[in-house]
Coordinates of C-alpha atoms in Angstrom, one line a residue:
X1 CA 22.0 23.4 99.6
X2 CA 25.2 22.2 98.0
X3 CA 26.8 23.8 94.9
X4 CA 25.9 20.6 93.0
X5 CA 22.2 21.4 93.7
X6 CA 22.5 24.8 91.9
X7 CA 21.1 24.4 88.3
X8 CA 23.8 25.1 85.8
X9 CA 26.5 25.9 88.4
X10 CA 29.2 24.0 86.5
X11 CA 28.3 25.9 83.3
X12 CA 28.9 29.4 84.5
X13 CA 32.2 31.3 84.4
X14 CA 32.1 33.3 87.6
X15 CA 35.2 35.5 87.1
X16 CA 33.0 38.6 86.4
X17 CA 31.0 37.9 89.5
X18 CA 34.2 37.7 91.6
X19 CA 35.3 41.1 90.1
X20 CA 31.9 42.6 91.1
X21 CA 32.2 41.0 94.6
X22 CA 35.6 42.6 95.1
X23 CA 33.9 46.0 94.5
X24 CA 31.4 45.2 97.3
X25 CA 34.3 44.2 99.6
X26 CA 35.9 47.6 98.9
X27 CA 32.8 49.2 100.1
X28 CA 32.8 47.2 103.3
X29 CA 36.4 48.0 103.9
X30 CA 35.4 51.6 104.8
X31 CA 32.8 50.4 107.3
X32 CA 33.1 49.3 111.0
X33 CA 33.1 45.6 111.9
X34 CA 29.9 45.8 113.9
X35 CA 27.8 47.3 111.1
X36 CA 25.0 44.9 110.0
X37 CA 25.4 43.7 106.4
X38 CA 21.6 43.8 105.9
X39 CA 18.4 41.8 105.8
X40 CA 15.4 41.9 108.1
X41 CA 16.4 38.6 109.8
X42 CA 20.2 39.5 109.9
X43 CA 21.2 36.2 108.4
X44 CA 24.2 37.9 106.8
X45 CA 25.7 39.0 110.2
X46 CA 28.0 42.0 110.4
X47 CA 30.7 43.5 108.1
X48 CA 33.3 41.8 110.3
X49 CA 32.0 38.4 109.4
X50 CA 32.8 39.1 105.7
X51 CA 36.4 40.4 106.3
X52 CA 37.9 37.0 105.9
X53 CA 36.1 36.1 102.6
X54 CA 37.0 39.5 101.3
X55 CA 40.6 38.9 102.0
X56 CA 40.5 35.6 100.2
X57 CA 38.6 37.3 97.3
X58 CA 41.4 39.8 96.8
X59 CA 44.0 37.1 96.2
X60 CA 41.8 34.3 94.7
X61 CA 43.2 33.0 91.4
X62 CA 40.3 30.7 90.7
X63 CA 36.8 32.2 91.0
X64 CA 34.8 29.0 91.1
X65 CA 37.1 27.4 93.7
X66 CA 36.9 30.6 95.8
X67 CA 33.1 30.6 96.0
X68 CA 32.8 26.9 96.6
X69 CA 35.4 27.1 99.4
X70 CA 34.3 30.2 101.2
X71 CA 30.5 30.1 100.8
X72 CA 27.4 27.9 101.4
X73 CA 24.3 28.3 99.2
X74 CA 20.8 28.7 100.7
X75 CA 17.6 28.4 98.7
X76 CA 15.4 31.5 99.0
X77 CA 11.6 31.2 99.4
X78 CA 8.6 33.4 100.1
X79 CA 7.3 31.1 102.8
X80 CA 6.8 27.8 100.9
X81 CA 6.9 29.5 97.5
X82 CA 10.4 29.1 95.9
X83 CA 9.5 30.8 92.6
X84 CA 9.6 34.5 92.0
X85 CA 9.8 37.2 89.2
X86 CA 12.9 38.4 87.6
X87 CA 13.2 41.5 85.3
X88 CA 16.0 43.6 83.9
X89 CA 17.1 47.2 83.8
X90 CA 19.7 49.2 81.9
X91 CA 21.5 52.6 81.8
X92 CA 19.6 54.8 79.3
X93 CA 21.3 57.4 77.1
X94 CA 19.6 60.8 76.7
X95 CA 20.2 64.1 75.0
X96 CA 20.3 67.2 77.3
X97 CA 21.7 70.6 78.2
X98 CA 22.7 72.5 81.3
X99 CA 20.4 75.3 80.2
X100 CA 16.8 75.3 79.1
X101 CA 15.9 76.2 75.6
X102 CA 13.3 75.3 73.0
X103 CA 14.6 71.8 72.5
X104 CA 15.7 71.0 76.1
X105 CA 12.7 71.8 78.2
X106 CA 12.2 68.7 80.5
X107 CA 14.1 69.1 83.8
X108 CA 15.9 66.5 85.8
X109 CA 15.7 67.7 89.4
X110 CA 18.2 67.6 92.2
X111 CA 17.1 66.4 95.6
X112 CA 15.0 69.1 97.3
X113 CA 16.4 70.3 100.6
X114 CA 12.9 70.1 102.3
X115 CA 12.5 66.4 101.4
X116 CA 12.6 64.3 104.6
X117 CA 13.5 60.6 104.1
X118 CA 12.4 58.3 107.0
X119 CA 13.9 54.9 107.7
X120 CA 10.8 53.2 109.2
X121 CA 12.9 50.4 110.6
X122 CA 14.2 52.9 113.2
X123 CA 10.6 53.0 114.6
X124 CA 9.4 49.4 114.1
X125 CA 11.8 46.5 113.5
X126 CA 9.2 44.8 111.3
X127 CA 9.5 47.7 108.9
X128 CA 13.3 47.4 108.5
X129 CA 14.4 48.2 105.0
X130 CA 11.3 50.3 104.3
X131 CA 11.4 54.1 103.8
X132 CA 9.0 56.9 103.2
X133 CA 9.5 60.5 102.2
X134 CA 7.7 63.7 102.8
X135 CA 8.1 67.3 104.1
X136 CA 7.4 68.9 107.4
X137 CA 4.4 71.1 107.6
X138 CA 3.2 72.6 110.9
X139 CA 5.3 70.1 112.8
X140 CA 3.9 67.1 110.9
X141 CA 5.3 64.9 108.1
X142 CA 3.0 65.2 105.1
X143 CA 3.4 63.6 101.6
X144 CA 5.7 65.3 99.2
X145 CA 4.4 66.6 95.8
X146 CA 3.6 63.8 93.4
X147 CA 4.4 63.6 89.7
X148 CA 1.4 65.5 88.5
X149 CA 2.1 68.4 90.9
X150 CA 5.7 68.5 90.0
X151 CA 4.9 68.5 86.3
X152 CA 2.6 71.5 87.0
X153 CA 5.4 73.4 88.6
X154 CA 5.5 72.5 92.3
X155 CA 9.4 72.8 92.3
X156 CA 9.7 75.8 90.0
X157 CA 11.8 78.7 91.1
X158 CA 13.9 76.8 93.5
X159 CA 17.0 76.2 91.4
X160 CA 16.6 72.4 91.5
X161 CA 17.1 71.8 87.8
X162 CA 20.2 69.7 87.3
X163 CA 19.9 69.2 83.6
X164 CA 17.3 69.7 80.8
X165 CA 16.5 66.9 78.4
X166 CA 14.7 66.9 75.1
X167 CA 12.2 64.1 75.6
X168 CA 9.6 63.6 78.4
X169 CA 9.3 59.9 77.7
X170 CA 13.1 59.4 77.9
X171 CA 13.0 61.3 81.2
X172 CA 10.3 59.0 82.5
X173 CA 12.3 55.9 81.7
X174 CA 15.4 57.4 83.2
X175 CA 13.6 57.7 86.4
X176 CA 12.5 54.1 86.2
X177 CA 16.0 52.9 85.6
X178 CA 17.5 55.2 88.3
X179 CA 20.7 56.3 86.4
X180 CA 21.8 57.2 83.0
X181 CA 24.0 59.1 80.6
X182 CA 23.2 62.5 79.2
X183 CA 24.9 63.7 76.0
X184 CA 25.4 67.5 76.0
X185 CA 25.3 69.7 72.8
X186 CA 29.1 70.1 72.8
X187 CA 29.5 66.3 72.8
X188 CA 30.3 66.0 76.5
X189 CA 28.8 63.3 78.6
X190 CA 27.2 63.7 82.1
X191 CA 26.5 60.7 84.2
X192 CA 23.5 61.0 86.6
X193 CA 22.5 58.8 89.4
X194 CA 19.7 58.3 91.9
X195 CA 19.8 60.8 94.7
X196 CA 16.4 60.2 96.3
X197 CA 12.7 59.7 95.6
X198 CA 9.7 61.8 96.6
X199 CA 8.3 59.1 98.9
X200 CA 5.3 58.3 96.7
X201 CA 4.7 54.6 95.9
X202 CA 5.9 53.4 92.5
X203 CA 3.1 52.5 90.1
X204 CA 3.7 50.4 87.0
X205 CA 1.8 52.0 84.2
X206 CA 2.1 48.9 82.1
X207 CA -0.7 47.4 84.2
X208 CA -2.8 50.5 83.5
X209 CA -2.2 50.1 79.7
X210 CA -3.3 46.4 80.0
X211 CA -6.4 47.3 82.0
X212 CA -7.6 49.9 79.5
X213 CA -6.9 47.6 76.6
X214 CA -4.1 49.6 75.1
X215 CA -1.6 46.8 75.1
X216 CA -2.4 43.1 75.3
X217 CA -1.0 41.4 78.4
X218 CA 1.1 38.9 76.4
X219 CA 2.7 41.8 74.4
X220 CA 3.6 44.0 77.4
X221 CA 7.2 45.2 77.6
X222 CA 9.1 48.3 78.2
X223 CA 9.2 48.8 74.4
X224 CA 5.4 48.5 74.2
X225 CA 5.0 51.1 76.9
X226 CA 7.3 53.5 75.1
X227 CA 5.6 52.9 71.7
X228 CA 2.2 53.7 73.2
X229 CA 3.4 56.9 74.9
X230 CA 5.1 58.1 71.7
X231 CA 2.1 57.3 69.6
X232 CA -0.3 59.1 72.0
X233 CA 1.4 62.4 72.9
X234 CA -1.8 64.0 74.1
X235 CA -2.6 61.2 76.6
X236 CA 1.0 60.4 77.5
X237 CA 1.4 63.0 80.3
X238 CA -1.7 61.9 82.1
X239 CA -0.7 58.2 81.8
X240 CA 2.8 58.9 83.1
X241 CA 1.3 60.9 86.0
X242 CA -0.5 57.7 87.1
X243 CA 2.9 56.8 88.6
X244 CA 3.2 59.4 91.4
X245 CA 6.8 58.5 92.2
X246 CA 9.5 60.9 91.1
X247 CA 13.2 60.3 91.2
X248 CA 15.7 63.1 92.0
X249 CA 19.3 62.9 90.5
X250 CA 22.8 63.9 91.2
X251 CA 25.7 64.3 88.8
X252 CA 28.3 61.5 89.2
X253 CA 31.5 63.5 88.5
X254 CA 34.0 60.9 89.8
X255 CA 32.6 57.9 87.8
X256 CA 34.9 56.7 85.0
X257 CA 33.4 56.4 81.6
X258 CA 34.0 52.6 81.6
X259 CA 32.3 52.1 84.9
X260 CA 28.6 51.2 85.3
X261 CA 26.3 53.4 87.2
X262 CA 26.4 53.4 91.0
X263 CA 24.0 51.0 92.7
X264 CA 22.4 51.3 96.1
X265 CA 25.5 49.8 97.8
X266 CA 27.5 52.6 96.4
X267 CA 29.6 50.6 93.9
X268 CA 29.6 50.7 90.1
X269 CA 27.3 48.1 88.7
X270 CA 28.6 45.3 86.5
X271 CA 26.6 44.5 83.4
X272 CA 25.1 41.0 83.6
X273 CA 26.4 40.5 87.1
X274 CA 24.7 43.1 89.4
X275 CA 21.3 42.3 90.7
X276 CA 18.8 44.7 92.3
X277 CA 17.0 43.1 95.3
X278 CA 14.7 43.9 98.2
X279 CA 17.2 44.8 100.9
X280 CA 14.6 43.9 103.5
X281 CA 15.3 40.3 102.8
X282 CA 18.6 40.0 100.9
X283 CA 21.9 41.7 102.0
X284 CA 23.6 44.1 99.6
X285 CA 27.0 42.8 98.6
X286 CA 26.1 39.1 98.9
X287 CA 26.6 36.7 96.0
X288 CA 23.3 35.2 94.6
X289 CA 22.9 32.3 92.2
X290 CA 20.2 33.2 89.7
X291 CA 18.1 30.5 87.9
X292 CA 15.8 32.0 85.4
X293 CA 15.5 32.8 81.7
X294 CA 16.3 35.8 79.4
X295 CA 14.9 37.0 76.1
X296 CA 16.3 35.4 73.0
X297 CA 15.3 35.3 69.3
X298 CA 12.2 33.3 69.1
X299 CA 11.6 32.9 72.8
X300 CA 13.7 32.5 75.9
X301 CA 17.1 31.0 76.9
X302 CA 18.2 29.7 80.3
X303 CA 19.9 32.3 82.4
X304 CA 21.9 30.6 85.2
X305 CA 24.7 32.6 86.6
X306 CA 26.3 34.0 89.7
X307 CA 25.4 37.7 90.4
X308 CA 26.0 40.1 93.2
X309 CA 23.2 41.9 95.1
X310 CA 24.3 45.5 94.7
X311 CA 21.2 47.6 94.0
X312 CA 17.5 48.1 95.0
X313 CA 14.5 49.4 93.2
X314 CA 11.0 50.8 93.9
X315 CA 9.3 47.8 92.2
X316 CA 11.6 45.1 93.7
X317 CA 9.7 43.7 96.6
X318 CA 9.9 40.3 98.2
X319 CA 12.6 37.6 99.0
X320 CA 12.4 35.9 95.6
X321 CA 12.5 39.0 93.3
X322 CA 15.4 40.4 91.3
X323 CA 16.2 43.0 88.6
X324 CA 19.3 42.2 86.5
X325 CA 21.4 45.1 85.3
X326 CA 22.2 44.6 81.6
X327 CA 24.5 47.6 80.9
X328 CA 24.0 50.5 78.4
X329 CA 23.1 50.7 74.8
X330 CA 20.5 49.2 72.4
X331 CA 21.1 45.5 73.2
X332 CA 20.9 46.2 77.0
X333 CA 17.7 48.1 76.5
X334 CA 16.2 45.3 74.4
X335 CA 17.1 42.6 77.0
X336 CA 15.9 44.8 79.9
X337 CA 12.7 45.8 78.2
X338 CA 11.6 42.3 77.4
X339 CA 12.8 40.4 80.5
X340 CA 10.0 39.3 82.7
X341 CA 10.7 35.7 83.8
X342 CA 9.8 33.3 86.6
X343 CA 12.8 31.9 88.4
X344 CA 14.6 31.0 91.6
X345 CA 17.5 32.4 93.5
X346 CA 20.0 31.0 96.0
X347 CA 21.8 33.2 98.6
X348 CA 25.5 32.5 99.2
X349 CA 26.7 33.2 102.7
X350 CA 30.2 32.8 104.3
X351 CA 30.6 29.4 105.8
X352 CA 31.6 31.1 109.1
X353 CA 28.0 32.2 109.6
X354 CA 25.3 30.0 111.1
X355 CA 22.1 31.3 109.5
X356 CA 18.8 30.7 111.3
X357 CA 15.2 31.5 110.1

């Protein structure tokens, strides 16, 4: 494609995207030239192929001119289908403590030492980008404890509790988002981030609530799920347990208060400019032109902007699929909770590469 083909390209102000891209360049600066940037078909080449554009990014005075000069856009498609689904996520804020008491009784767990994470791409190239988790039992890899088993105490007595929070529903949504902020009783703030996952497949309980008639399909949102869970405390644990996936966390001690949470690429996420993608198809660190819509009073508004692929997610699957990071706070939660929009995306690659399909 040409940049003139990108819907709304001339209307965006890509300065924030350039700042986010520089963070990705900083990550690549620590990696060898021959390391693949990512993607099942390796269209993005190696880290060495991005050194030149990163050098230009560091000194570029004009963001738009930089991207137009250094990159070429390519339309993404799932075979012949160019349209996909775009959602949003945010950084939740919770209340918690480093010790358990009558208020703070729901644990956030560290990564268990016996959890084995397997990169399936090392065994079959067609599975590149896919991972499973489990534990070794009698010389065989078996599934790790699911949410129901962990809630019943499968990890008790192992000292894995990182923090204790005061609300099970808040904890559930923290796991879905993958990172968050926990306010301690003394006023201190702890940033927590994704450390690993138990290897169980992610299940969206919103679909279950639709199927049982609890929430109409047209009213489904993150806020609707939360409202149902809070209004039905007796049934909420079983409903949440339908999602067997459990996320383990680590404390992010070196993350500045002004920074976003760390994404899968290992760089702080930029609100409104960092996108979670399926790394099997789209390389982390690459610029992506997003053409979709976002929630607005009374309906939807066009959302056309340059973003950087810097994160992944358990529910993000396919070449035309994205999850936009909105930041922290009530407005970010509102936008993330209601965003579920069809759209298209365009991958920007350095002009020095010659992509093939």
